[in-house]
Amino acid sequence: MNVILIRYGEIFLKGNNRCFFENALRSNIIHSLKDFKFELKKISGRYELSEYEETQERAIIDKLTKVFGIHSISVATKLETDYNSIKEECCKIKLNGQSFRVTANRASKIFPVKSMQINKEIGEIILNNNPDAKVNLHTPDVEVLIDIRENGFTYISTSVITCAGGMPLGTAGKGLLLLSGGIDSPVAGYYLARRGLSIEAIHFHSYPYTSELAKQKVISLAQKMCDYMGSIKMHFISVTHVQEEINKKCDRDFMITLLRRMMMRISQKIALNNGAGALITGESLGQVASQTLQSINATNAVVDIPIFRPLIGFDKQDIMDVAHKIGTYDISIQPYEDCCTVFLPKNPVTKPKIEKVLAEESKLDIEALLQKSLDSEEIMIIQN
Ligand code: ATP
Ligand code: MG
């Protein structure tokens, strides 16, 4: 019988909380496979997924590679532990000239033959059946894993598929992601979701200066992120009146700084109203004028909750590579305008002095602007 073995790593470190993490992982696996028939059983230190339709195996594997907390999976043949049956099963392995090694793991020490001896004997059987194969103990093309478990069963597999890793989604509280239509913010959300943080997202628009298509693009991005996050509650907020006011009353070179301070204030309010304990942005040090240390300080100063910036030390190319991997890149590069690019000043300040920022900001009625933005809120639950 073929089964899928699901391995999780870091959860082991969690001592008394282990059950909490394991249960979260279990329910996330079940949720991500809601369209399939299967059975999920816990065997020591792993999950065993069985009773699925063979024709759906690829699709199931594809889903599992995106469940945070799973480190690797293997399709394995499961048989009752018996050395002759193990040998018989290994006779079927076809290597097509690839190099290999056998790694036996005897979790059940009741089994009389030692691991080293199993490796040697099974290796010989495989060589006999694949005369053009070679043993390579250090960098084999194929690792034949023979996992002899305490439950009386042995699992034999010939490939390990690396999965997303991290911690189960929802085990680290909730964060609010500032999701623009760009390349960076979806990647930032991915990294923190991968550490177990549930994600809600907030998007600022300047309708009618920004278009309906720009909004659709953000919805598509959130949908793509749902491959990993299941569903995302999205908050759409207008900052049109904020930009118009700044444009009218303030030194326009401070547009981005003042707008971003408003974005942070609004985000903090929405976060706290929705049980989120942190904000997340896609900022990367020095990437643009608004991401110098001075600019970051100026926007940071208006919020009390932590702002997570997982990409702060990333190069653009590194971020783009991850965007490709998680499938958001092609959506992000669609050419729709962002609210930050509307009213873009000719010479945005790169090192805003806080006294000057405060002087410019004092020309605005912050509370009224904030309230008007909050009143514009539109909520959408995005699912894939
Ligand atoms: P991105 O590629 O994520 O758009 P960026 O390189 O364009 O980032 P900025 O425009 O300076 O950089 O934005 C920095 C961060 O501010 C973004 O990563 C995002 O978290 C947030 N942000 C920017 N614009 C918006 C917006 N319209 N709505 C929500 N968040 C935004
Ligand atoms: Mg942007």
PDB file of C-alpha atoms in Angstrom, residues 243-354:
ATOM      1  CA  GLN A 243      -3.119  62.895  -0.278  1.00  0.00           C
ATOM      2  CA  GLU A 244      -5.303  65.765  -1.437  1.00  0.00           C
ATOM      3  CA  GLU A 245      -4.899  67.503   1.907  1.00  0.00           C
ATOM      4  CA  ILE A 246      -1.123  67.038   1.982  1.00  0.00           C
ATOM      5  CA  ASN A 247      -0.966  68.259  -1.609  1.00  0.00           C
ATOM      6  CA  LYS A 248      -2.949  71.336  -0.706  1.00  0.00           C
ATOM      7  CA  LYS A 249      -1.424  72.262   2.646  1.00  0.00           C
ATOM      8  CA  CYS A 250       2.074  70.817   3.057  1.00  0.00           C
ATOM      9  CA  ASP A 251       5.508  70.903   1.481  1.00  0.00           C
ATOM     10  CA  ARG A 252       4.990  68.355  -1.285  1.00  0.00           C
ATOM     11  CA  ASP A 253       8.450  66.872  -0.906  1.00  0.00           C
ATOM     12  CA  PHE A 254       7.108  65.426   2.358  1.00  0.00           C
ATOM     13  CA  MET A 255       4.172  63.690   0.634  1.00  0.00           C
ATOM     14  CA  ILE A 256       5.534  60.160   1.023  1.00  0.00           C
ATOM     15  CA  THR A 257       6.686  60.603   4.621  1.00  0.00           C
ATOM     16  CA  LEU A 258       3.397  62.144   5.730  1.00  0.00           C
ATOM     17  CA  LEU A 259       1.316  59.628   3.778  1.00  0.00           C
ATOM     18  CA  ARG A 260       3.260  56.720   5.209  1.00  0.00           C
ATOM     19  CA  ARG A 261       2.809  58.027   8.746  1.00  0.00           C
ATOM     20  CA  MET A 262      -0.940  58.107   8.092  1.00  0.00           C
ATOM     21  CA  MET A 263      -0.831  54.585   6.661  1.00  0.00           C
ATOM     22  CA  MET A 264       0.878  53.363   9.819  1.00  0.00           C
ATOM     23  CA  ARG A 265      -1.636  55.052  12.107  1.00  0.00           C
ATOM     24  CA  ILE A 266      -4.560  53.596  10.160  1.00  0.00           C
ATOM     25  CA  SER A 267      -2.921  50.169  10.048  1.00  0.00           C
ATOM     26  CA  GLN A 268      -2.375  50.143  13.791  1.00  0.00           C
ATOM     27  CA  LYS A 269      -6.052  50.969  14.398  1.00  0.00           C
ATOM     28  CA  ILE A 270      -7.234  48.229  12.019  1.00  0.00           C
ATOM     29  CA  ALA A 271      -4.750  45.775  13.553  1.00  0.00           C
ATOM     30  CA  LEU A 272      -5.924  46.389  17.092  1.00  0.00           C
ATOM     31  CA  ASN A 273      -9.601  46.238  16.057  1.00  0.00           C
ATOM     32  CA  ASN A 274      -8.981  42.823  14.526  1.00  0.00           C
ATOM     33  CA  GLY A 275      -6.809  41.204  17.170  1.00  0.00           C
ATOM     34  CA  ALA A 276      -3.535  41.580  15.267  1.00  0.00           C
ATOM     35  CA  GLY A 277      -0.470  42.313  17.412  1.00  0.00           C
ATOM     36  CA  ALA A 278       1.993  43.430  14.736  1.00  0.00           C
ATOM     37  CA  LEU A 279       2.258  45.150  11.369  1.00  0.00           C
ATOM     38  CA  ILE A 280       4.232  43.662   8.488  1.00  0.00           C
ATOM     39  CA  THR A 281       5.757  45.568   5.580  1.00  0.00           C
ATOM     40  CA  GLY A 282       7.894  44.690   2.576  1.00  0.00           C
ATOM     41  CA  GLU A 283      10.467  47.382   3.295  1.00  0.00           C
ATOM     42  CA  SER A 284      14.116  46.745   2.466  1.00  0.00           C
ATOM     43  CA  LEU A 285      16.787  49.133   3.692  1.00  0.00           C
ATOM     44  CA  GLY A 286      17.779  51.782   1.191  1.00  0.00           C
ATOM     45  CA  GLN A 287      15.601  50.438  -1.636  1.00  0.00           C
ATOM     46  CA  VAL A 288      13.753  53.733  -2.201  1.00  0.00           C
ATOM     47  CA  ALA A 289      13.571  57.180  -0.591  1.00  0.00           C
ATOM     48  CA  SER A 290      10.970  56.005   1.938  1.00  0.00           C
ATOM     49  CA  GLN A 291      13.184  53.173   3.108  1.00  0.00           C
ATOM     50  CA  THR A 292      16.249  54.976   4.398  1.00  0.00           C
ATOM     51  CA  LEU A 293      16.939  54.664   8.112  1.00  0.00           C
ATOM     52  CA  GLN A 294      15.674  58.231   8.656  1.00  0.00           C
ATOM     53  CA  SER A 295      12.459  57.604   6.716  1.00  0.00           C
ATOM     54  CA  ILE A 296      11.808  54.348   8.525  1.00  0.00           C
ATOM     55  CA  ASN A 297      12.346  56.138  11.839  1.00  0.00           C
ATOM     56  CA  ALA A 298       9.859  58.826  10.855  1.00  0.00           C
ATOM     57  CA  THR A 299       7.129  56.292  10.020  1.00  0.00           C
ATOM     58  CA  ASN A 300       7.951  54.003  12.922  1.00  0.00           C
ATOM     59  CA  ALA A 301       7.459  56.811  15.411  1.00  0.00           C
ATOM     60  CA  VAL A 302       3.655  56.905  15.113  1.00  0.00           C
ATOM     61  CA  VAL A 303       2.929  53.291  16.144  1.00  0.00           C
ATOM     62  CA  ASP A 304       3.349  51.372  19.375  1.00  0.00           C
ATOM     63  CA  ILE A 305       3.003  47.796  18.163  1.00  0.00           C
ATOM     64  CA  PRO A 306       5.956  46.067  16.503  1.00  0.00           C
ATOM     65  CA  ILE A 307       6.463  46.453  12.767  1.00  0.00           C
ATOM     66  CA  PHE A 308       7.970  43.318  11.250  1.00  0.00           C
ATOM     67  CA  ARG A 309      10.105  43.938   8.167  1.00  0.00           C
ATOM     68  CA  PRO A 310      11.364  40.495   7.217  1.00  0.00           C
ATOM     69  CA  LEU A 311      12.971  41.766   3.979  1.00  0.00           C
ATOM     70  CA  ILE A 312      14.958  44.580   5.568  1.00  0.00           C
ATOM     71  CA  GLY A 313      18.298  42.988   4.686  1.00  0.00           C
ATOM     72  CA  PHE A 314      17.314  41.425   1.366  1.00  0.00           C
ATOM     73  CA  ASP A 315      18.554  42.449  -2.073  1.00  0.00           C
ATOM     74  CA  LYS A 316      15.832  43.038  -4.662  1.00  0.00           C
ATOM     75  CA  GLN A 317      16.998  39.990  -6.615  1.00  0.00           C
ATOM     76  CA  ASP A 318      16.617  37.748  -3.543  1.00  0.00           C
ATOM     77  CA  ILE A 319      13.090  39.043  -3.064  1.00  0.00           C
ATOM     78  CA  MET A 320      12.254  38.480  -6.727  1.00  0.00           C
ATOM     79  CA  ASP A 321      13.497  34.894  -6.531  1.00  0.00           C
ATOM     80  CA  VAL A 322      11.128  34.164  -3.656  1.00  0.00           C
ATOM     81  CA  ALA A 323       8.271  35.965  -5.433  1.00  0.00           C
ATOM     82  CA  HIS A 324       8.802  33.598  -8.373  1.00  0.00           C
ATOM     83  CA  LYS A 325       8.841  30.603  -6.066  1.00  0.00           C
ATOM     84  CA  ILE A 326       5.560  31.484  -4.364  1.00  0.00           C
ATOM     85  CA  GLY A 327       3.910  32.486  -7.649  1.00  0.00           C
ATOM     86  CA  THR A 328       3.241  36.182  -6.930  1.00  0.00           C
ATOM     87  CA  TYR A 329       5.870  37.683  -9.242  1.00  0.00           C
ATOM     88  CA  ASP A 330       3.868  37.644 -12.488  1.00  0.00           C
ATOM     89  CA  ILE A 331       0.919  39.342 -10.796  1.00  0.00           C
ATOM     90  CA  SER A 332       3.122  41.936  -9.061  1.00  0.00           C
ATOM     91  CA  ILE A 333       4.705  43.140 -12.296  1.00  0.00           C
ATOM     92  CA  GLN A 334       1.376  44.031 -13.901  1.00  0.00           C
ATOM     93  CA  PRO A 335       1.678  47.763 -14.514  1.00  0.00           C
ATOM     94  CA  TYR A 336      -1.048  49.341 -12.370  1.00  0.00           C
ATOM     95  CA  GLU A 337      -0.448  52.449 -10.321  1.00  0.00           C
ATOM     96  CA  ASP A 338      -0.103  52.411  -6.533  1.00  0.00           C
ATOM     97  CA  CYS A 339      -1.389  55.172  -4.276  1.00  0.00           C
ATOM     98  CA  CYS A 340       2.226  56.033  -3.415  1.00  0.00           C
ATOM     99  CA  THR A 341       2.937  56.833  -7.068  1.00  0.00           C
ATOM    100  CA  VAL A 342      -0.026  59.201  -7.356  1.00  0.00           C
ATOM    101  CA  PHE A 343       1.039  62.721  -6.269  1.00  0.00           C
ATOM    102  CA  LEU A 344       4.651  61.550  -6.321  1.00  0.00           C
ATOM    103  CA  PRO A 345       6.864  64.565  -5.500  1.00  0.00           C
ATOM    104  CA  LYS A 346       9.746  65.464  -7.832  1.00  0.00           C
ATOM    105  CA  ASN A 347      12.253  65.437  -4.972  1.00  0.00           C
ATOM    106  CA  PRO A 348      10.999  63.240  -2.143  1.00  0.00           C
ATOM    107  CA  VAL A 349      13.034  63.804   1.010  1.00  0.00           C
ATOM    108  CA  THR A 350      15.318  60.878   1.702  1.00  0.00           C
ATOM    109  CA  LYS A 351      16.415  62.001   5.158  1.00  0.00           C
ATOM    110  CA  PRO A 352      13.370  63.635   6.720  1.00  0.00           C
ATOM    111  CA  LYS A 353      14.191  65.603   9.896  1.00  0.00           C
ATOM    112  CA  ILE A 354      11.583  64.791  12.509  1.00  0.00           C
TER     113      ILE A 354
END
